[in-house]
Amino acid sequence: GKTIEKKGYVLDPHSAIGVAASLRELHSQEHISRPTPIVSLATAHPAKFAGAVELALSEERDFDFASVLPEQFVGLEKLQKKVIKVERDAGLAGIRDIITEEVEREK
């Protein structure tokens, strides 16, 4: 709503909850009578929660989810997905080996 229109910035759902809590505190009687600094930190990029963000903002005028994606994310959904199954008993060492092998393969 108003924040998008004013700032044009899109938050991820978790950060949006933190900012909403901060705004609620800013407008509370206690804060008005004893103002103190309030800091809200973003916890993720909206692309991490693409479906939720796109759904939440689908009715916003002129909103295009592609406009908030970093260049490196554009088109990722069209690429082939790769899933590597890890044996239950592989442990951290097994996971580390798989990651190392995949990184080496990408070089």
N, CA, C and O atoms as a MOPAC input file, in Angstrom:
PM7 MOZYME 1SCF
protein

 N      0.79200 1    -1.18300 1     0.00000 1
 C      0.00000 1     0.00000 1     0.00000 1
 C      0.83700 1     1.25100 1     0.00000 1
 O      1.58800 1     1.51900 1    -0.93800 1
 N      0.69900 1     2.01500 1     1.06500 1
 C      1.31200 1     3.34200 1     1.13700 1
 C      2.82900 1     3.29500 1     1.05500 1
 O      3.43500 1     4.12300 1     0.37600 1
 N      3.44900 1     2.34100 1     1.73500 1
 C      4.91100 1     2.28100 1     1.75800 1
 C      5.46900 1     2.00400 1     0.37300 1
 O      6.45000 1     2.62600 1    -0.03600 1
 N      4.85400 1     1.07600 1    -0.35600 1
 C      5.32900 1     0.77900 1    -1.70800 1
 C      5.20200 1     2.01500 1    -2.58100 1
 O      6.11000 1     2.33400 1    -3.34900 1
 N      4.07900 1     2.71100 1    -2.46300 1
 C      3.87400 1     3.90900 1    -3.26600 1
 C      4.88400 1     4.99200 1    -2.90900 1
 O      5.38000 1     5.68800 1    -3.79500 1
 N      5.19500 1     5.14300 1    -1.62500 1
 C      6.13200 1     6.18000 1    -1.19400 1
 C      7.57400 1     5.83800 1    -1.53000 1
 O      8.30400 1     6.67300 1    -2.06300 1
 N      7.98300 1     4.62600 1    -1.22600 1
 C      9.39300 1     4.24900 1    -1.31300 1
 C      9.71800 1     3.35900 1    -2.50500 1
 O     10.84100 1     3.39000 1    -3.00800 1
 N      8.75900 1     2.57300 1    -2.96300 1
 C      9.02500 1     1.64800 1    -4.04100 1
 C      9.90400 1     0.47700 1    -3.61900 1
 O     10.50100 1    -0.18500 1    -4.46900 1
 N      9.99000 1     0.21300 1    -2.31500 1
 C     10.83500 1    -0.86400 1    -1.81500 1
 C      9.96400 1    -2.03700 1    -1.40300 1
 O      8.92500 1    -1.84700 1    -0.77000 1
 N     10.37700 1    -3.25200 1    -1.75700 1
 C      9.62200 1    -4.45300 1    -1.42000 1
 C     10.41600 1    -5.25900 1    -0.40700 1
 O     11.58000 1    -5.58600 1    -0.63700 1
 N      9.78100 1    -5.57700 1     0.71800 1
 C     10.41100 1    -6.38300 1     1.76100 1
 C     10.02000 1    -7.84400 1     1.61200 1
 O      8.97800 1    -8.16600 1     1.04200 1
 N     10.87100 1    -8.72500 1     2.13400 1
 C     10.47700 1   -10.12800 1     2.23500 1
 C      9.47500 1   -10.23700 1     3.38200 1
 O      9.41000 1    -9.34100 1     4.22400 1
 N      8.68500 1   -11.33000 1     3.43300 1
 C      7.65600 1   -11.44600 1     4.47700 1
 C      8.17900 1   -11.34900 1     5.90400 1
 O      7.54000 1   -10.71000 1     6.74000 1
 N      9.32000 1   -11.96100 1     6.21200 1
 C      9.84000 1   -11.91800 1     7.58600 1
 C     10.25400 1   -10.50200 1     7.96700 1
 O      9.94500 1   -10.03700 1     9.06400 1
 N     10.94900 1    -9.82100 1     7.07100 1
 C     11.35900 1    -8.44100 1     7.34800 1
 C     10.14600 1    -7.53100 1     7.46600 1
 O     10.13000 1    -6.61300 1     8.28500 1
 N      9.12700 1    -7.78700 1     6.64400 1
 C      7.91400 1    -6.96800 1     6.69300 1
 C      7.24300 1    -7.06000 1     8.06300 1
 O      6.71700 1    -6.06700 1     8.56500 1
 N      7.25900 1    -8.23700 1     8.66000 1
 C      6.68100 1    -8.39100 1    10.00600 1
 C      7.48400 1    -7.57400 1    11.01400 1
 O      6.90900 1    -6.92200 1    11.88500 1
 N      8.82100 1    -7.61000 1    10.89800 1
 C      9.66400 1    -6.81600 1    11.79800 1
 C      9.42400 1    -5.32800 1    11.63800 1
 O      9.35200 1    -4.60100 1    12.62900 1
 N      9.30100 1    -4.86800 1    10.40900 1
 C      9.04500 1    -3.44300 1    10.16000 1
 C      7.65400 1    -3.06300 1    10.68100 1
 O      7.48100 1    -1.99300 1    11.26500 1
 N      6.66800 1    -3.93400 1    10.47100 1
 C      5.31900 1    -3.64900 1    10.98100 1
 C      5.33400 1    -3.51600 1    12.50200 1
 O      4.67600 1    -2.63400 1    13.05400 1
 N      6.08300 1    -4.39000 1    13.18300 1
 C      6.19400 1    -4.30400 1    14.64600 1
 C      6.87500 1    -2.99900 1    15.04900 1
 O      6.47100 1    -2.36000 1    16.02100 1
 N      7.90200 1    -2.60300 1    14.30700 1
 C      8.59100 1    -1.34000 1    14.60600 1
 C      7.65700 1    -0.14500 1    14.41600 1
 O      7.64300 1     0.77400 1    15.23400 1
 N      6.88300 1    -0.16300 1    13.34100 1
 C      5.94400 1     0.93700 1    13.09600 1
 C      4.86900 1     0.98500 1    14.17400 1
 O      4.46100 1     2.06300 1    14.60500 1
 N      4.41100 1    -0.18700 1    14.60800 1
 C      3.42000 1    -0.23600 1    15.69100 1
 C      4.01400 1     0.37100 1    16.97000 1
 O      3.34900 1     1.13100 1    17.67400 1
 N      5.27000 1     0.02700 1    17.25800 1
 C      5.94000 1     0.57000 1    18.44000 1
 C      6.11800 1     2.08500 1    18.32500 1
 O      5.93100 1     2.81400 1    19.29900 1
 N      6.48400 1     2.55400 1    17.12000 1
 C      6.66000 1     3.99800 1    16.90900 1
 C      5.39200 1     4.78500 1    17.22000 1
 O      5.45500 1     5.91800 1    17.69800 1
 N      4.25200 1     4.18100 1    16.94900 1
 C      2.97900 1     4.86400 1    17.16300 1
 C      2.34800 1     4.55600 1    18.51500 1
 O      1.24500 1     5.02500 1    18.79900 1
 N      3.01900 1     3.78700 1    19.34100 1
 C      2.46000 1     3.44900 1    20.65300 1
 C      2.58500 1     4.63700 1    21.60500 1
 O      3.47500 1     5.47700 1    21.47300 1
 N      1.67900 1     4.67900 1    22.55200 1
 C      1.70400 1     5.75500 1    23.54500 1
 C      3.01400 1     5.77100 1    24.32000 1
 O      3.56000 1     6.83900 1    24.59600 1
 N      3.51900 1     4.59300 1    24.67200 1
 C      4.76400 1     4.50300 1    25.43600 1
 C      5.92100 1     5.12700 1    24.65200 1
 O      6.73400 1     5.86300 1    25.21100 1
 N      5.98600 1     4.82500 1    23.35500 1
 C      7.07700 1     5.37500 1    22.54300 1
 C      6.91900 1     6.88600 1    22.35800 1
 O      7.90300 1     7.62500 1    22.36300 1
 N      5.70300 1     7.32500 1    22.19800 1
 C      5.45800 1     8.75900 1    22.01600 1
 C      5.87700 1     9.52100 1    23.26700 1
 O      6.44800 1    10.60800 1    23.16800 1
 N      5.59800 1     8.95900 1    24.45000 1
 C      5.95400 1     9.64800 1    25.69300 1
 C      7.44000 1     9.51600 1    26.02700 1
 O      8.00100 1    10.38800 1    26.68900 1
 N      8.08300 1     8.43800 1    25.57800 1
 C      9.52400 1     8.22500 1    25.81700 1
 C     10.17600 1     7.70200 1    24.55100 1
 O     10.46400 1     6.51000 1    24.45500 1
 N     10.41400 1     8.57200 1    23.57400 1
 C     10.96300 1     8.09500 1    22.29900 1
 C     12.36300 1     7.48900 1    22.44400 1
 O     13.23000 1     8.03700 1    23.12500 1
 N     12.55200 1     6.37200 1    21.80100 1
 C     13.85900 1     5.71400 1    21.74600 1
 C     14.09100 1     5.25200 1    20.30900 1
 O     13.13300 1     5.01600 1    19.57300 1
 N     15.34600 1     5.12300 1    19.90800 1
 C     15.60800 1     4.65100 1    18.53300 1
 C     15.08800 1     3.22200 1    18.32600 1
 O     15.15900 1     2.38500 1    19.22600 1
 N     14.57500 1     2.97000 1    17.14100 1
 C     14.09600 1     1.64100 1    16.77000 1
 C     14.79000 1     1.25900 1    15.47000 1
 O     14.82900 1     2.04400 1    14.52200 1
 N     15.33500 1     0.04900 1    15.43300 1
 C     16.02600 1    -0.43300 1    14.24300 1
 C     15.34700 1    -1.71300 1    13.76500 1
 O     15.08900 1    -2.62100 1    14.55500 1
 N     15.05900 1    -1.77700 1    12.46500 1
 C     14.53400 1    -3.00300 1    11.85000 1
 C     15.52400 1    -3.42800 1    10.78200 1
 O     15.89700 1    -2.63000 1     9.92200 1
 N     15.94800 1    -4.67500 1    10.83400 1
 C     16.89700 1    -5.19100 1     9.84900 1
 C     16.19400 1    -6.17300 1     8.92200 1
 O     15.41500 1    -7.01400 1     9.37200 1
 N     16.46900 1    -6.06300 1     7.63800 1
 C     15.92000 1    -7.02200 1     6.68300 1
 C     16.63300 1    -8.35800 1     6.86500 1
 O     17.84000 1    -8.39900 1     7.10100 1
 N     15.88000 1    -9.44500 1     6.75600 1
 C     16.46900 1   -10.76200 1     6.98600 1
 C     16.69200 1   -11.54800 1     5.70700 1
 O     17.41300 1   -12.54500 1     5.71300 1
 N     16.08200 1   -11.11300 1     4.60500 1
 C     16.22200 1   -11.86900 1     3.35700 1
 C     15.81100 1   -10.97400 1     2.19100 1
 O     15.25900 1    -9.89100 1     2.38600 1
 N     16.08700 1   -11.43800 1     0.99500 1
 C     15.64700 1   -10.75200 1    -0.20900 1
 C     14.24800 1   -11.24600 1    -0.55800 1
 O     13.95500 1   -12.42400 1    -0.35300 1
 N     13.37900 1   -10.39000 1    -1.07700 1
 C     12.03300 1   -10.83400 1    -1.44200 1
 C     12.02700 1   -12.02900 1    -2.40000 1
 O     11.07000 1   -12.80300 1    -2.40600 1
 N     13.06900 1   -12.19000 1    -3.20200 1
 C     13.12600 1   -13.30800 1    -4.15100 1
 C     13.12500 1   -14.65800 1    -3.43400 1
 O     12.70000 1   -15.66300 1    -4.00400 1
 N     13.59700 1   -14.68300 1    -2.19700 1
 C     13.60700 1   -15.93500 1    -1.44000 1
 C     12.18300 1   -16.43100 1    -1.19700 1
 O     11.95600 1   -17.63100 1    -1.04500 1
 N     11.24000 1   -15.51300 1    -1.16200 1
 C      9.83600 1   -15.82200 1    -0.91100 1
 C      8.99000 1   -15.34200 1    -2.08500 1
 O      7.93500 1   -14.73500 1    -1.89500 1
 N      9.45900 1   -15.61600 1    -3.29600 1
 C      8.85100 1   -15.08600 1    -4.51400 1
 C      7.34300 1   -15.30200 1    -4.56900 1
 O      6.59400 1   -14.36700 1    -4.85100 1
 N      6.89500 1   -16.51700 1    -4.30400 1
 C      5.46700 1   -16.80200 1    -4.38300 1
 C      4.64800 1   -15.96400 1    -3.42800 1
 O      3.62200 1   -15.40400 1    -3.81400 1
 N      5.08700 1   -15.87200 1    -2.18900 1
 C      4.35100 1   -15.11200 1    -1.17300 1
 C      4.35200 1   -13.61800 1    -1.49500 1
 O      3.33000 1   -12.94800 1    -1.35100 1
 N      5.49000 1   -13.10300 1    -1.92600 1
 C      5.59600 1   -11.67400 1    -2.24800 1
 C      4.72600 1   -11.34800 1    -3.45900 1
 O      3.98800 1   -10.36300 1    -3.46100 1
 N      4.82300 1   -12.18500 1    -4.48400 1
 C      4.03800 1   -11.93800 1    -5.69800 1
 C      2.53800 1   -11.99100 1    -5.39500 1
 O      1.77300 1   -11.16700 1    -5.89600 1
 N      2.12000 1   -12.95600 1    -4.58000 1
 C      0.71100 1   -13.06700 1    -4.20100 1
 C      0.26400 1   -11.84500 1    -3.39300 1
 O     -0.79600 1   -11.27500 1    -3.65200 1
 N      1.06900 1   -11.45400 1    -2.42900 1
 C      0.70500 1   -10.32800 1    -1.56100 1
 C      0.59700 1    -9.01300 1    -2.33500 1
 O     -0.21200 1    -8.15200 1    -1.99100 1
 N      1.40900 1    -8.86200 1    -3.37500 1
 C      1.43900 1    -7.59000 1    -4.10400 1
 C      0.76100 1    -7.65600 1    -5.46800 1
 O      0.86900 1    -6.72400 1    -6.26500 1
 N      0.06700 1    -8.74800 1    -5.73200 1
 C     -0.53500 1    -8.93500 1    -7.06200 1
 C     -1.54400 1    -7.85200 1    -7.42500 1
 O     -1.75500 1    -7.57900 1    -8.60700 1
 N     -2.16400 1    -7.23500 1    -6.43500 1
 C     -3.16000 1    -6.19700 1    -6.72500 1
 C     -2.58600 1    -4.78100 1    -6.65700 1
 O     -3.31000 1    -3.80400 1    -6.84600 1
 N     -1.28400 1    -4.67600 1    -6.38700 1
 C     -0.65900 1    -3.35100 1    -6.34900 1
 C     -0.51500 1    -2.81600 1    -7.77300 1
 O     -0.05700 1    -3.52400 1    -8.67000 1
 N     -0.90200 1    -1.59200 1    -7.96200 1
 C     -0.82900 1    -0.95600 1    -9.27500 1
 C      0.61900 1    -0.92400 1    -9.76500 1
 O      1.52500 1    -0.52700 1    -9.03300 1
 N      0.81800 1    -1.33900 1   -10.99000 1
 C      2.13200 1    -1.30200 1   -11.66100 1
 C      3.20400 1    -2.17300 1   -11.01000 1
 O      4.38800 1    -2.00100 1   -11.30200 1
 N      2.81600 1    -3.11000 1   -10.12800 1
 C      3.82800 1    -3.97200 1    -9.52100 1
 C      4.22300 1    -5.06600 1   -10.49600 1
 O      3.36900 1    -5.72100 1   -11.09300 1
 N      5.52100 1    -5.25600 1   -10.65200 1
 C      6.06700 1    -6.32200 1   -11.48700 1
 C      7.17200 1    -6.98000 1   -10.67400 1
 O      8.18800 1    -6.35200 1   -10.37700 1
 N      6.97600 1    -8.24800 1   -10.31400 1
 C      7.95000 1    -8.92200 1    -9.45200 1
 C      9.34500 1    -8.91700 1   -10.06200 1
 O     10.33500 1    -8.84700 1    -9.33400 1
 N      9.43700 1    -8.98900 1   -11.37600 1
 C     10.74700 1    -8.99600 1   -12.03900 1
 C     11.54100 1    -7.73300 1   -11.69100 1
 O     12.77100 1    -7.74300 1   -11.74500 1
 N     10.85400 1    -6.65700 1   -11.33700 1
 C     11.55300 1    -5.40000 1   -11.03500 1
 C     12.32800 1    -5.45300 1    -9.72500 1
 O     13.21300 1    -4.62400 1    -9.51100 1
 N     12.02400 1    -6.40600 1    -8.83800 1
 C     12.74400 1    -6.49300 1    -7.56400 1
 C     13.80100 1    -7.58800 1    -7.57400 1
 O     14.55100 1    -7.73700 1    -6.60900 1
 N     13.86400 1    -8.35500 1    -8.65900 1
 C     14.84000 1    -9.44400 1    -8.73200 1
 C     16.23200 1    -8.92300 1    -9.06700 1
 O     16.38200 1    -8.07200 1    -9.94300 1
 N     17.24800 1    -9.42800 1    -8.37600 1
 C     18.61200 1    -9.11600 1    -8.79900 1
 C     18.83800 1    -9.71000 1   -10.19000 1
 O     18.23100 1   -10.72200 1   -10.54000 1
 N     19.68200 1    -9.09900 1   -10.95800 1
 C     19.95400 1    -9.54400 1   -12.32900 1
 C     20.25900 1   -11.04200 1   -12.39200 1
 O     19.83200 1   -11.72900 1   -13.31900 1
 N     21.00400 1   -11.54400 1   -11.39700 1
 C     21.39600 1   -12.95500 1   -11.38200 1
 C     20.21300 1   -13.90100 1   -11.19500 1
 O     20.33200 1   -15.09000 1   -11.49400 1
 N     19.07900 1   -13.40600 1   -10.71000 1
 C     17.90900 1   -14.24500 1   -10.46600 1
 C     16.98100 1   -14.33300 1   -11.67100 1
 O     16.19100 1   -15.27200 1   -11.77900 1
 N     17.06900 1   -13.37500 1   -12.56700 1
 C     16.14900 1   -13.32000 1   -13.70000 1
 C     16.31700 1   -14.57400 1   -14.55800 1
 O     17.41600 1   -14.87400 1   -15.02600 1
 N     15.23200 1   -15.29400 1   -14.75700 1
 C     15.23800 1   -16.49000 1   -15.58500 1
 C     15.58800 1   -17.77600 1   -14.86800 1
 O     15.54500 1   -18.84300 1   -15.48000 1
 N     15.93500 1   -17.71400 1   -13.58600 1
 C     16.30400 1   -18.94100 1   -12.85900 1
 C     15.18900 1   -19.98100 1   -12.86200 1
 O     15.44700 1   -21.18300 1   -12.93300 1
 N     13.94800 1   -19.50500 1   -12.78500 1
 C     12.83000 1   -20.45300 1   -12.71400 1
 C     12.68800 1   -21.26900 1   -13.99700 1
 O     12.00400 1   -22.29200 1   -14.00300 1
 N     13.32600 1   -20.82800 1   -15.08200 1
 C     13.25200 1   -21.54700 1   -16.36000 1
 C     14.37100 1   -22.57100 1   -16.51800 1
 O     14.31600 1   -23.42600 1   -17.40200 1
 N     15.38200 1   -22.48400 1   -15.66200 1
 C     16.50200 1   -23.41500 1   -15.75800 1
 C     16.13100 1   -24.78400 1   -15.19400 1
 O     15.21400 1   -24.90800 1   -14.38300 1
 N     16.84600 1   -25.79300 1   -15.63000 1
 C     16.63300 1   -27.14000 1   -15.12400 1
 C     17.01400 1   -27.19800 1   -13.64100 1
 O     18.04700 1   -26.66900 1   -13.23000 1
 N     16.17400 1   -27.83800 1   -12.86500 1
 C     16.45800 1   -27.99800 1   -11.43200 1
 C     17.28600 1   -29.26300 1   -11.23300 1
 O     17.13900 1   -30.24700 1   -11.95600 1
 N     18.15100 1   -29.20800 1   -10.24300 1
 C     19.00300 1   -30.34700 1    -9.94600 1
 C     18.84000 1   -30.71100 1    -8.47900 1
 O     18.98900 1   -29.86200 1    -7.60000 1
 N     18.53700 1   -31.97200 1    -8.22000 1
 C     18.36300 1   -32.43400 1    -6.85400 1
 C     19.34700 1   -33.57400 1    -6.62100 1
 O     19.43700 1   -34.50300 1    -7.42400 1
 N     20.07200 1   -33.49700 1    -5.53400 1
 C     20.99800 1   -34.56700 1    -5.15900 1
 C     20.49800 1   -35.14800 1    -3.85000 1
 O     20.39800 1   -34.44900 1    -2.84200 1
 N     20.18700 1   -36.42200 1    -3.87800 1
 C     19.71500 1   -37.07600 1    -2.66000 1
 C     20.91800 1   -37.47000 1    -1.81200 1
 O     21.90900 1   -37.99700 1    -2.31600 1
 N     20.81200 1   -37.21000 1    -0.55100 1
 C     21.87500 1   -37.52300 1     0.39400 1
 C     21.37800 1   -38.66500 1     1.28300 1
 O     20.28900 1   -38.60800 1     1.85300 1
 N     22.19600 1   -39.68200 1     1.37800 1
 C     21.83100 1   -40.81100 1     2.23700 1
 C     21.66300 1   -40.33300 1     3.67300 1
 O     22.41000 1   -39.47700 1     4.14700 1
 N     20.69900 1   -40.88200 1     4.34000 1
 C     20.37800 1   -40.47800 1     5.71000 1
 C     21.57900 1   -40.57600 1     6.64000 1
 O     21.73300 1   -39.75100 1     7.54100 1
 N     22.43200 1   -41.57400 1     6.43300 1
 C     23.57300 1   -41.77400 1     7.33200 1
 C     24.85600 1   -41.09800 1     6.83000 1
 O     25.93600 1   -41.36900 1     7.35400 1
 N     24.74900 1   -40.22100 1     5.82000 1
 C     25.94000 1   -39.56600 1     5.25700 1
 C     26.58900 1   -38.60400 1     6.25400 1
 O     27.80600 1   -38.41600 1     6.24000 1
 N     25.79200 1   -38.01400 1     7.09700 1
 C     26.32000 1   -37.06900 1     8.08500 1
 C     26.88900 1   -35.81500 1     7.43500 1
 O     26.83500 1   -35.65000 1     6.21600 1
 N     27.42800 1   -34.94700 1     8.25900 1
 C     27.99300 1   -33.69700 1     7.75100 1
 C     29.17400 1   -33.93800 1     6.81700 1
 O     29.34300 1   -33.21800 1     5.83300 1
 N     29.97800 1   -34.93100 1     7.11300 1
 C     31.13000 1   -35.23400 1     6.25800 1
 C     30.65700 1   -35.61900 1     4.85800 1
 O     31.25000 1   -35.19600 1     3.86600 1
 N     29.59600 1   -36.41500 1     4.77100 1
 C     29.05600 1   -36.81000 1     3.47100 1
 C     28.50200 1   -35.62900 1     2.69700 1
 O     28.69500 1   -35.52200 1     1.48600 1
 N     27.81100 1   -34.74300 1     3.40300 1
 C     27.26900 1   -33.53900 1     2.76000 1
 C     28.41500 1   -32.65900 1     2.27100 1
 O     28.36700 1   -32.13400 1     1.15900 1
 N     29.43300 1   -32.50100 1     3.09200 1
 C     30.61200 1   -31.71100 1     2.71200 1
 C     31.25700 1   -32.29700 1     1.45600 1
 O     31.63900 1   -31.55500 1     0.55100 1
 N     31.37900 1   -33.62800 1     1.39600 1
 C     31.97300 1   -34.27800 1     0.21900 1
 C     31.15400 1   -34.00400 1    -1.03900 1
 O     31.71400 1   -33.73300 1    -2.10100 1
 N     29.83600 1   -34.07500 1    -0.91800 1
 C     28.97100 1   -33.81900 1    -2.07100 1
 C     29.14300 1   -32.38200 1    -2.55200 1
 O     29.27200 1   -32.14000 1    -3.75200 1
 N     29.14600 1   -31.44100 1    -1.63500 1
 C     29.31800 1   -30.03100 1    -2.00600 1
 C     30.66800 1   -29.82000 1    -2.66600 1
 O     30.75900 1   -29.14200 1    -3.69000 1
 N     31.71300 1   -30.39100 1    -2.09400 1
 C     33.06200 1   -30.25400 1    -2.66200 1
 C     33.09800 1   -30.82000 1    -4.07600 1
 O     33.64100 1   -30.19000 1    -4.98400 1
 N     32.52100 1   -32.00900 1    -4.26900 1
 C     32.49300 1   -32.62800 1    -5.60400 1
 C     31.74600 1   -31.75200 1    -6.60400 1
 O     32.19500 1   -31.58100 1    -7.73700 1
 N     30.61900 1   -31.20200 1    -6.19500 1
 C     29.82800 1   -30.35600 1    -7.10400 1
 C     30.55700 1   -29.07000 1    -7.46500 1
 O     30.52500 1   -28.63300 1    -8.61500 1
 N     31.22000 1   -28.46200 1    -6.47500 1
 C     31.99500 1   -27.24500 1    -6.74700 1
 C     33.12400 1   -27.55700 1    -7.71600 1
 O     33.35600 1   -26.79800 1    -8.65800 1
 N     33.82600 1   -28.65500 1    -7.50200 1
 C     34.90300 1   -29.06100 1    -8.40700 1
 C     34.37700 1   -29.29900 1    -9.82300 1
 O     35.02400 1   -28.93000 1   -10.80300 1
 N     33.21500 1   -29.90900 1    -9.92200 1
 C     32.61700 1   -30.20300 1   -11.21200 1
 C     32.25800 1   -28.91800 1   -11.95400 1
 O     32.30000 1   -28.87900 1   -13.18400 1
 N     31.90600 1   -27.87400 1   -11.21600 1
 C     31.50000 1   -26.58500 1   -11.80800 1
 C     32.69700 1   -25.78100 1   -12.31900 1
 O     32.52000 1   -24.86700 1   -13.12400 1
 N     33.90000 1   -26.10000 1   -11.87000 1
 C     35.08500 1   -25.30900 1   -12.25900 1
 C     35.40300 1   -25.44300 1   -13.72200 1
 O     36.36500 1   -24.84300 1   -14.20200 1

